[in-house]
Amino acid sequence: MFRPTVTQERLDFQLAPTRDTITGRAGLALFQEAALVLGVRKSIKENLPPPGSGHGLKPQEYVLPLAIMLCGGGRTLEDIREIETDEGLRQLCGFTRLPGADAIGQWLRRPRHLQGLKRVNRFLARQLIARSERNDFTLDVDATMIETRKQCAEMSYLGCRAFEALLSFIAELDVCVACDYRQGSVPPGSGIRRQLLAVSRLLKSCGKRLRYLRSDSAGYTADVINACNELGVTFTITADQDAAVVKLIKTAQKQGGWTRLFRPDGKPTDRWYKTAIHCMEKTTQSFTLIILRWPNPRQDLFYPEPYRYHVIATNDANPKVSEVIWFHNGRGAAENYNKELKNGFGMDYAPCRSLAADACYFEMGVLAYNLTTAVKRLLLGGDWVRRTIASLRWRLLVTAGKVVRHGRQLILRVHESHFELFKHVRTQLALLSAPG
């Protein structure tokens, strides 16, 4: 029988209160300052409707604290109270008034706010794109499910109630440039063409070009393929193994002539590939199908074939087929973007009982994600670019600081082990805000 034991071991310290203004989230002030320098607050004021009276909270007084809360790890609307009780952080960020959880919920439900937030997100994405030295970009499109028990959510193909977010990311910058939040019953491929055209226009407005599109089988539709051909975009899309594609696979299997796939480092894989020309009923041009096969590790009654197959549709004229395959496999990064948004920024949670309000909240999460991406790429650089928000919180955001006033100057004092990092970020912010 197990008997609980109690030891006499304790940590050797005592607790004592203080009236000093101390914050445990000093790094969030850098994110707030980045939002100001990049013009996010100005964009919010321009794109979201003002309050109905002079005493009401302004849109930036809703959006920025909520975005900062999500960056800091808040998971629900009630977590805004943590910023309200953090006097030091409020002073650093200039938050003189903060909305409550109920007020935020009501604000999310109001019409016109969703489209305004979408314009703010496009503005922030444009800041990142315009500052990039690249001219050609790759678009990764993927849909992700947000399971919920809300009665306003419809049944999805997963067999549960869910909302669905169709997301488009610029792969070279890790920035989200388009988001459609809808019912889980909507086909995943719906809206891809619209996002493709919108992102192409966004890049053109920055003097850039959309060169590649990567998608899973949701993008294997005639309208998406035709749009890529019209825009001059090279696409690689996982093909649905419908009757026509299965027929091509069987023909290729009979003909032989398969080529072994090697890794970029020259090591062989267990996969072989072969190409074929294909055309859909409504596509204006034919395209190439890259058929990959590998030994079936588990032949059974339901799949007795000796090989498994994966098919990629592309209009890439690159004669090195293996390079096209590995390039397409790079779209797996889109799953990491979705995971970061849902797990890192809490977007796997739907706080309201309204699709429109939850869509507005998700757009807030996209804003927090893009703001974090901007901080990593424009201010931190180096190895920080690949770090997740969880790592940033541990190493930067939850840094303790003492807030003091000397004369009319507000001063943040941090430990010397963090001082150089904070100084570097603020130096980069000064360079971003400098004219020209």
Coordinates of C-alpha atoms in Angstrom, one line a residue:
M1 CA 0.0 0.0 0.0
F2 CA 1.3 3.4 -1.0
R3 CA 1.8 5.9 1.9
P4 CA 2.2 9.6 1.1
T5 CA 5.3 11.1 2.6
V6 CA 6.2 14.7 3.4
T7 CA 9.8 15.9 3.4
Q8 CA 11.3 18.9 5.2
E9 CA 13.1 20.2 2.1
R10 CA 12.1 23.7 1.2
L11 CA 13.6 26.5 -0.9
D12 CA 15.5 29.1 1.2
F13 CA 13.7 32.4 0.5
Q14 CA 11.0 34.6 2.0
L15 CA 8.2 36.6 0.4
A16 CA 8.0 40.4 0.8
P17 CA 5.6 42.9 -0.8
T18 CA 6.8 46.0 -2.8
R19 CA 5.2 49.1 -4.1
D20 CA 7.7 49.3 -7.1
T21 CA 6.1 49.2 -10.6
I22 CA 7.4 45.9 -11.9
T23 CA 6.3 44.0 -15.0
G24 CA 7.0 40.3 -15.8
R25 CA 6.2 40.9 -19.5
A26 CA 8.6 43.7 -20.5
G27 CA 9.3 42.2 -23.9
L28 CA 5.6 42.9 -25.0
A29 CA 6.4 46.6 -24.9
L30 CA 8.8 46.0 -27.9
F31 CA 5.9 44.4 -29.8
Q32 CA 3.7 47.4 -29.1
E33 CA 6.4 49.8 -30.2
A34 CA 6.9 47.7 -33.4
A35 CA 3.2 48.0 -34.1
L36 CA 3.5 51.8 -33.8
V37 CA 6.6 52.1 -35.9
L38 CA 5.2 49.9 -38.7
G39 CA 2.1 52.0 -38.9
V40 CA -0.3 49.4 -37.6
R41 CA -2.1 51.7 -35.2
K42 CA -2.5 54.3 -37.9
S43 CA -3.9 51.6 -40.2
I44 CA -6.4 50.5 -37.5
K45 CA -7.6 54.1 -37.2
E46 CA -8.1 54.4 -40.9
N47 CA -9.7 51.1 -41.6
L48 CA -12.0 50.5 -38.6
P49 CA -15.0 52.6 -37.8
P50 CA -14.8 55.1 -34.9
P51 CA -16.9 54.7 -31.7
G52 CA -20.5 56.0 -31.8
S53 CA -19.7 58.7 -29.1
G54 CA -16.7 60.6 -27.9
H55 CA -16.6 58.6 -24.7
G56 CA -16.4 55.2 -26.4
L57 CA -13.2 53.2 -26.8
K58 CA -11.4 53.8 -30.1
P59 CA -10.7 50.8 -32.4
Q60 CA -7.0 50.8 -31.6
E61 CA -7.9 50.5 -27.9
Y62 CA -9.5 47.2 -28.7
V63 CA -7.2 45.7 -31.4
L64 CA -3.7 46.5 -30.0
P65 CA -4.2 45.2 -26.4
L66 CA -5.9 42.1 -27.7
A67 CA -3.1 41.4 -30.2
I68 CA -0.5 42.0 -27.5
M69 CA -2.4 39.7 -25.2
L70 CA -2.3 36.9 -27.9
C71 CA 1.4 37.5 -28.4
G72 CA 2.0 37.1 -24.7
G73 CA 0.1 33.8 -24.5
G74 CA -3.5 34.8 -23.7
R75 CA -5.9 32.1 -24.6
T76 CA -9.3 33.5 -23.8
L77 CA -10.9 37.0 -23.8
E78 CA -10.8 37.0 -20.0
D79 CA -7.0 37.0 -20.2
I80 CA -7.1 40.7 -21.1
R81 CA -7.4 41.2 -17.3
E82 CA -3.7 40.2 -17.0
I83 CA -2.7 43.3 -19.0
E84 CA -5.2 45.4 -17.0
T85 CA -3.6 44.4 -13.7
D86 CA 0.0 44.8 -15.1
E87 CA 0.5 48.5 -14.4
G88 CA 4.1 48.5 -15.6
L89 CA 3.2 47.0 -19.0
R90 CA 0.3 49.4 -19.3
Q91 CA 2.6 52.4 -18.7
L92 CA 5.2 51.1 -21.2
C93 CA 2.6 50.4 -23.9
G94 CA 0.6 53.6 -23.3
F95 CA -2.6 51.7 -22.5
T96 CA -4.6 54.3 -20.6
R97 CA -7.9 52.6 -21.2
L98 CA -8.6 48.9 -21.6
P99 CA -11.8 47.1 -22.6
G100 CA -13.2 44.3 -20.6
A101 CA -13.8 40.8 -21.9
D102 CA -17.6 41.5 -22.4
A103 CA -16.8 44.7 -24.3
I104 CA -14.4 42.9 -26.6
G105 CA -17.0 40.3 -27.3
Q106 CA -19.6 42.9 -28.2
W107 CA -17.0 44.7 -30.4
L108 CA -16.2 41.6 -32.3
R109 CA -19.9 41.1 -33.2
R110 CA -20.3 44.5 -34.8
P111 CA -20.5 44.6 -38.6
R112 CA -17.7 46.0 -40.8
H113 CA -15.0 45.2 -38.2
L114 CA -14.0 41.9 -40.0
Q115 CA -13.3 43.6 -43.4
G116 CA -11.4 46.4 -41.6
L117 CA -9.1 43.9 -39.8
K118 CA -8.5 42.2 -43.1
R119 CA -7.3 45.5 -44.5
V120 CA -5.0 46.1 -41.5
N121 CA -3.5 42.6 -42.0
R122 CA -2.9 43.3 -45.7
F123 CA -1.2 46.6 -44.7
L124 CA 1.1 44.8 -42.3
A125 CA 1.9 42.1 -44.8
R126 CA 2.7 44.8 -47.4
Q127 CA 5.2 46.3 -44.9
L128 CA 7.1 43.0 -44.8
I129 CA 6.9 42.4 -48.5
A130 CA 8.0 45.9 -49.5
R131 CA 11.1 45.7 -47.2
S132 CA 12.2 42.3 -48.7
E133 CA 15.0 42.2 -51.1
R134 CA 13.3 39.4 -53.1
N135 CA 11.2 40.1 -56.1
D136 CA 9.6 36.6 -56.7
F137 CA 7.6 34.8 -54.1
T138 CA 5.9 31.4 -53.4
L139 CA 2.3 31.1 -52.1
D140 CA 1.4 28.2 -49.9
V141 CA -2.3 27.6 -49.5
D142 CA -3.8 25.3 -46.9
A143 CA -7.1 24.9 -45.1
T144 CA -7.2 24.0 -41.4
M145 CA -10.1 22.9 -39.1
I146 CA -11.0 24.4 -35.8
E147 CA -13.1 21.9 -33.8
T148 CA -15.7 23.3 -31.5
R149 CA -18.9 22.5 -29.7
K150 CA -20.6 25.8 -30.7
Q151 CA -24.1 25.2 -32.0
C152 CA -23.5 27.8 -34.7
A153 CA -20.8 25.5 -36.2
E154 CA -21.8 23.0 -38.9
M155 CA -20.7 19.4 -39.3
S156 CA -17.4 18.9 -41.1
Y157 CA -16.0 15.9 -43.0
L158 CA -14.2 15.0 -39.8
G159 CA -17.5 14.0 -38.3
C160 CA -17.6 16.9 -35.8
R161 CA -18.7 20.5 -35.6
A162 CA -15.9 22.8 -36.8
F163 CA -15.0 26.0 -38.4
E164 CA -12.5 26.1 -41.2
A165 CA -9.8 28.7 -42.1
L166 CA -8.4 28.9 -45.6
L167 CA -5.0 30.5 -45.2
S168 CA -2.4 31.7 -47.7
F169 CA 1.2 32.3 -46.7
I170 CA 4.2 33.8 -48.5
A171 CA 6.7 31.0 -47.9
E172 CA 9.9 33.1 -48.1
L173 CA 8.6 35.5 -45.4
D174 CA 6.3 33.2 -43.3
V175 CA 3.7 35.9 -43.4
C176 CA -0.1 35.3 -43.7
V177 CA -1.5 37.3 -46.7
A178 CA -5.0 36.0 -46.9
C179 CA -7.5 34.3 -44.5
D180 CA -11.1 33.1 -45.0
Y181 CA -12.8 31.9 -41.9
R182 CA -16.0 29.9 -42.6
Q183 CA -18.1 26.9 -41.7
G184 CA -16.4 23.5 -41.6
S185 CA -18.9 22.2 -44.1
V186 CA -17.4 24.4 -46.9
P187 CA -15.2 22.5 -49.4
P188 CA -11.5 23.2 -48.6
G189 CA -10.8 24.2 -52.2
S190 CA -13.5 26.9 -52.2
G191 CA -11.9 30.4 -52.3
I192 CA -8.4 29.4 -53.4
R193 CA -8.7 31.1 -56.7
R194 CA -9.9 34.3 -55.1
Q195 CA -7.0 34.3 -52.6
L196 CA -4.6 33.6 -55.5
L197 CA -5.8 36.6 -57.4
A198 CA -5.8 38.8 -54.3
V199 CA -2.3 37.9 -53.4
S200 CA -1.1 38.5 -56.9
R201 CA -2.6 42.0 -56.8
L202 CA -1.0 42.6 -53.4
L203 CA 2.4 41.7 -54.6
K204 CA 2.1 43.8 -57.8
S205 CA 1.2 46.8 -55.6
C206 CA 4.6 46.4 -53.9
G207 CA 6.4 46.0 -57.2
K208 CA 6.9 42.2 -56.6
R209 CA 5.7 39.1 -58.4
L210 CA 3.9 35.9 -57.5
R211 CA 6.0 33.1 -59.1
Y212 CA 4.9 29.9 -57.5
L213 CA 1.8 28.3 -56.0
R214 CA 1.9 25.2 -53.9
S215 CA -1.2 23.5 -52.6
D216 CA -2.6 20.1 -51.5
S217 CA -5.4 18.4 -53.4
A218 CA -7.9 21.1 -52.4
G219 CA -6.3 23.2 -55.1
Y220 CA -6.6 20.6 -57.8
T221 CA -9.4 22.3 -59.7
A222 CA -9.7 23.7 -63.2
D223 CA -10.4 27.3 -62.0
V224 CA -7.2 27.3 -59.9
I225 CA -5.0 25.8 -62.7
N226 CA -6.5 28.2 -65.3
A227 CA -5.9 31.2 -63.0
C228 CA -2.2 30.2 -62.6
N229 CA -1.8 29.9 -66.3
E230 CA -3.4 33.3 -66.8
L231 CA -1.2 34.9 -64.2
G232 CA 2.0 33.2 -65.3
V233 CA 2.3 31.4 -62.0
T234 CA 4.1 28.1 -61.8
F235 CA 2.0 25.6 -59.8
T236 CA 2.7 22.4 -58.0
I237 CA -0.6 20.8 -56.7
T238 CA -1.2 17.4 -55.2
A239 CA -3.5 15.7 -57.6
D240 CA -6.7 13.9 -56.7
Q241 CA -6.5 10.3 -57.7
D242 CA -9.7 10.3 -59.6
A243 CA -10.7 7.8 -62.4
A244 CA -8.7 9.6 -65.0
V245 CA -5.5 9.8 -62.9
V246 CA -5.8 6.2 -61.8
K247 CA -6.0 5.2 -65.4
L248 CA -2.8 7.1 -66.1
I249 CA -1.1 5.4 -63.1
K250 CA -2.1 1.9 -64.4
T251 CA -0.8 2.8 -67.9
A252 CA 2.5 4.1 -66.5
Q253 CA 2.8 0.9 -64.4
K254 CA 2.5 -1.2 -67.5
Q255 CA 4.9 0.9 -69.6
G256 CA 7.8 0.9 -67.0
G257 CA 10.7 3.3 -67.3
W258 CA 10.5 4.6 -63.8
T259 CA 13.3 6.8 -62.4
R260 CA 14.6 6.6 -58.9
L261 CA 14.2 9.6 -56.7
F262 CA 17.3 10.9 -54.9
R263 CA 17.5 13.3 -52.0
P264 CA 19.1 16.8 -52.6
D265 CA 22.2 15.5 -50.8
G266 CA 22.5 12.6 -53.3
K267 CA 21.2 9.8 -51.1
P268 CA 18.7 7.4 -52.7
T269 CA 15.1 7.0 -51.5
D270 CA 12.6 4.2 -51.8
R271 CA 10.5 6.2 -54.3
W272 CA 10.5 6.2 -58.1
Y273 CA 8.8 8.6 -60.4
K274 CA 7.4 8.9 -63.9
T275 CA 5.7 11.8 -65.8
A276 CA 2.6 12.0 -68.0
I277 CA 0.7 14.7 -69.7
H278 CA -2.9 15.3 -68.5
C279 CA -5.7 17.7 -69.1
M280 CA -9.0 18.3 -67.3
E281 CA -12.3 18.9 -69.0
K282 CA -12.3 22.6 -68.2
T283 CA -8.6 23.4 -68.2
T284 CA -7.4 25.6 -71.0
Q285 CA -4.0 24.0 -71.2
S286 CA -2.5 20.6 -70.5
F287 CA -0.1 20.1 -67.6
T288 CA 2.3 17.5 -66.3
L289 CA 1.6 14.8 -63.8
I290 CA 4.5 13.5 -61.7
I291 CA 3.6 10.1 -60.5
L292 CA 5.6 8.8 -57.5
R293 CA 5.4 5.2 -56.3
W294 CA 6.9 3.2 -53.4
P295 CA 6.5 -0.3 -52.1
N296 CA 3.2 -0.8 -50.2
P297 CA 4.3 -1.7 -46.7
R298 CA 1.0 -3.3 -45.8
Q299 CA -0.9 -5.1 -48.6
D300 CA -4.4 -6.1 -47.4
L301 CA -7.9 -6.8 -48.7
F302 CA -8.7 -3.1 -49.1
Y303 CA -5.5 -2.2 -50.9
P304 CA -3.8 -5.3 -52.4
E305 CA -1.6 -3.3 -54.9
P306 CA 2.1 -3.8 -54.5
Y307 CA 2.8 0.0 -54.7
R308 CA 1.5 3.2 -53.1
Y309 CA 1.2 6.3 -55.3
H310 CA 1.4 10.1 -54.9
V311 CA 0.7 12.4 -57.9
I312 CA 1.8 16.0 -58.3
A313 CA 0.2 18.3 -61.0
T314 CA 2.5 21.0 -62.3
N315 CA 3.1 23.3 -65.3
D316 CA 6.8 23.7 -64.3
A317 CA 9.0 23.2 -67.4
N318 CA 12.1 22.3 -65.3
P319 CA 13.6 19.2 -66.8
K320 CA 14.9 18.1 -63.4
V321 CA 11.8 16.5 -62.1
S322 CA 13.4 15.6 -58.8
E323 CA 13.8 19.3 -58.0
V324 CA 10.1 19.9 -58.7
I325 CA 9.2 17.1 -56.3
W326 CA 11.4 18.4 -53.5
F327 CA 10.1 21.9 -54.1
H328 CA 6.5 20.7 -53.8
N329 CA 7.3 18.8 -50.6
G330 CA 8.4 22.1 -49.1
R331 CA 4.7 23.0 -48.8
G332 CA 4.7 21.0 -45.6
A333 CA 5.8 24.3 -44.0
A334 CA 2.2 25.4 -44.4
E335 CA 1.2 22.8 -41.7
N336 CA 3.7 24.4 -39.4
Y337 CA 2.2 27.9 -40.0
N338 CA -1.3 26.5 -39.1
K339 CA 0.1 24.8 -36.0
E340 CA 1.7 28.1 -34.9
L341 CA -1.5 30.0 -35.4
K342 CA -3.7 27.4 -33.6
N343 CA -1.4 26.3 -30.8
G344 CA 1.0 29.2 -30.5
F345 CA -1.6 32.0 -30.7
G346 CA -4.6 30.1 -29.4
M347 CA -6.6 30.2 -32.6
D348 CA -7.9 26.6 -32.0
Y349 CA -10.4 28.4 -29.7
A350 CA -13.6 30.0 -30.8
P351 CA -14.7 32.4 -28.1
C352 CA -18.1 33.6 -29.4
R353 CA -21.4 32.1 -30.5
S354 CA -21.3 33.8 -33.9
L355 CA -19.4 32.8 -37.0
A356 CA -18.8 36.5 -37.9
A357 CA -17.4 37.3 -34.4
D358 CA -15.2 34.2 -34.3
A359 CA -13.9 35.2 -37.8
C360 CA -13.1 38.6 -36.4
Y361 CA -11.2 37.0 -33.5
F362 CA -9.3 34.7 -35.8
E363 CA -8.3 37.8 -37.9
M364 CA -6.9 39.3 -34.6
G365 CA -4.8 36.1 -34.2
V366 CA -3.5 36.5 -37.8
L367 CA -2.6 40.1 -36.9
A368 CA -0.7 38.9 -33.8
Y369 CA 1.1 36.2 -35.9
N370 CA 2.1 38.7 -38.6
L371 CA 3.3 41.2 -36.0
T372 CA 5.5 38.5 -34.5
T373 CA 6.8 37.6 -37.9
A374 CA 7.7 41.3 -38.5
V375 CA 9.5 41.5 -35.2
K376 CA 11.5 38.4 -35.9
R377 CA 12.5 39.4 -39.5
L378 CA 12.9 43.1 -39.2
L379 CA 14.1 43.6 -35.7
L380 CA 15.7 40.4 -34.3
G381 CA 17.0 38.6 -37.4
G382 CA 19.4 35.7 -37.4
D383 CA 18.3 32.5 -35.7
W384 CA 15.3 34.3 -34.2
V385 CA 13.5 34.1 -37.5
R386 CA 13.0 30.3 -37.1
R387 CA 11.9 30.4 -33.5
T388 CA 8.3 29.8 -32.5
I389 CA 6.2 32.2 -30.4
A390 CA 6.7 29.9 -27.4
S391 CA 10.4 30.3 -27.7
L392 CA 10.1 34.1 -28.0
R393 CA 8.0 34.2 -24.9
W394 CA 10.5 32.2 -22.9
R395 CA 13.6 34.2 -24.1
L396 CA 12.2 37.7 -24.7
L397 CA 8.6 38.5 -23.9
V398 CA 8.4 37.3 -20.2
T399 CA 11.4 39.3 -19.2
A400 CA 11.1 41.1 -15.8
G401 CA 11.5 44.8 -15.8
K402 CA 11.2 47.7 -13.4
V403 CA 9.3 50.8 -14.6
V404 CA 10.4 54.1 -13.1
R405 CA 10.0 57.8 -13.9
H406 CA 12.9 60.2 -13.8
G407 CA 11.6 63.7 -14.4
R408 CA 9.3 63.4 -17.3
Q409 CA 11.1 60.3 -18.8
L410 CA 9.7 56.8 -18.5
I411 CA 12.5 54.3 -18.0
L412 CA 12.4 50.5 -18.2
R413 CA 15.2 48.8 -16.3
V414 CA 16.0 45.2 -17.2
H415 CA 18.7 42.8 -16.0
E416 CA 22.0 43.3 -17.7
S417 CA 21.7 39.8 -19.2
H418 CA 18.8 41.1 -21.3
F419 CA 19.8 44.7 -21.8
E420 CA 21.8 44.2 -25.0
L421 CA 18.9 42.3 -26.7
F422 CA 16.4 45.0 -25.7
K423 CA 18.9 47.7 -26.9
H424 CA 19.4 46.0 -30.2
V425 CA 15.6 45.8 -30.9
R426 CA 15.1 49.4 -30.0
T427 CA 18.0 50.4 -32.2
Q428 CA 16.4 48.6 -35.1
L429 CA 13.1 50.2 -34.4
A430 CA 14.8 53.6 -34.5
L431 CA 16.3 52.7 -37.9
L432 CA 12.8 51.6 -39.2
S433 CA 11.2 54.9 -38.1
A434 CA 14.0 57.1 -39.5
P435 CA 12.9 59.1 -42.6
G436 CA 14.0 57.4 -45.9

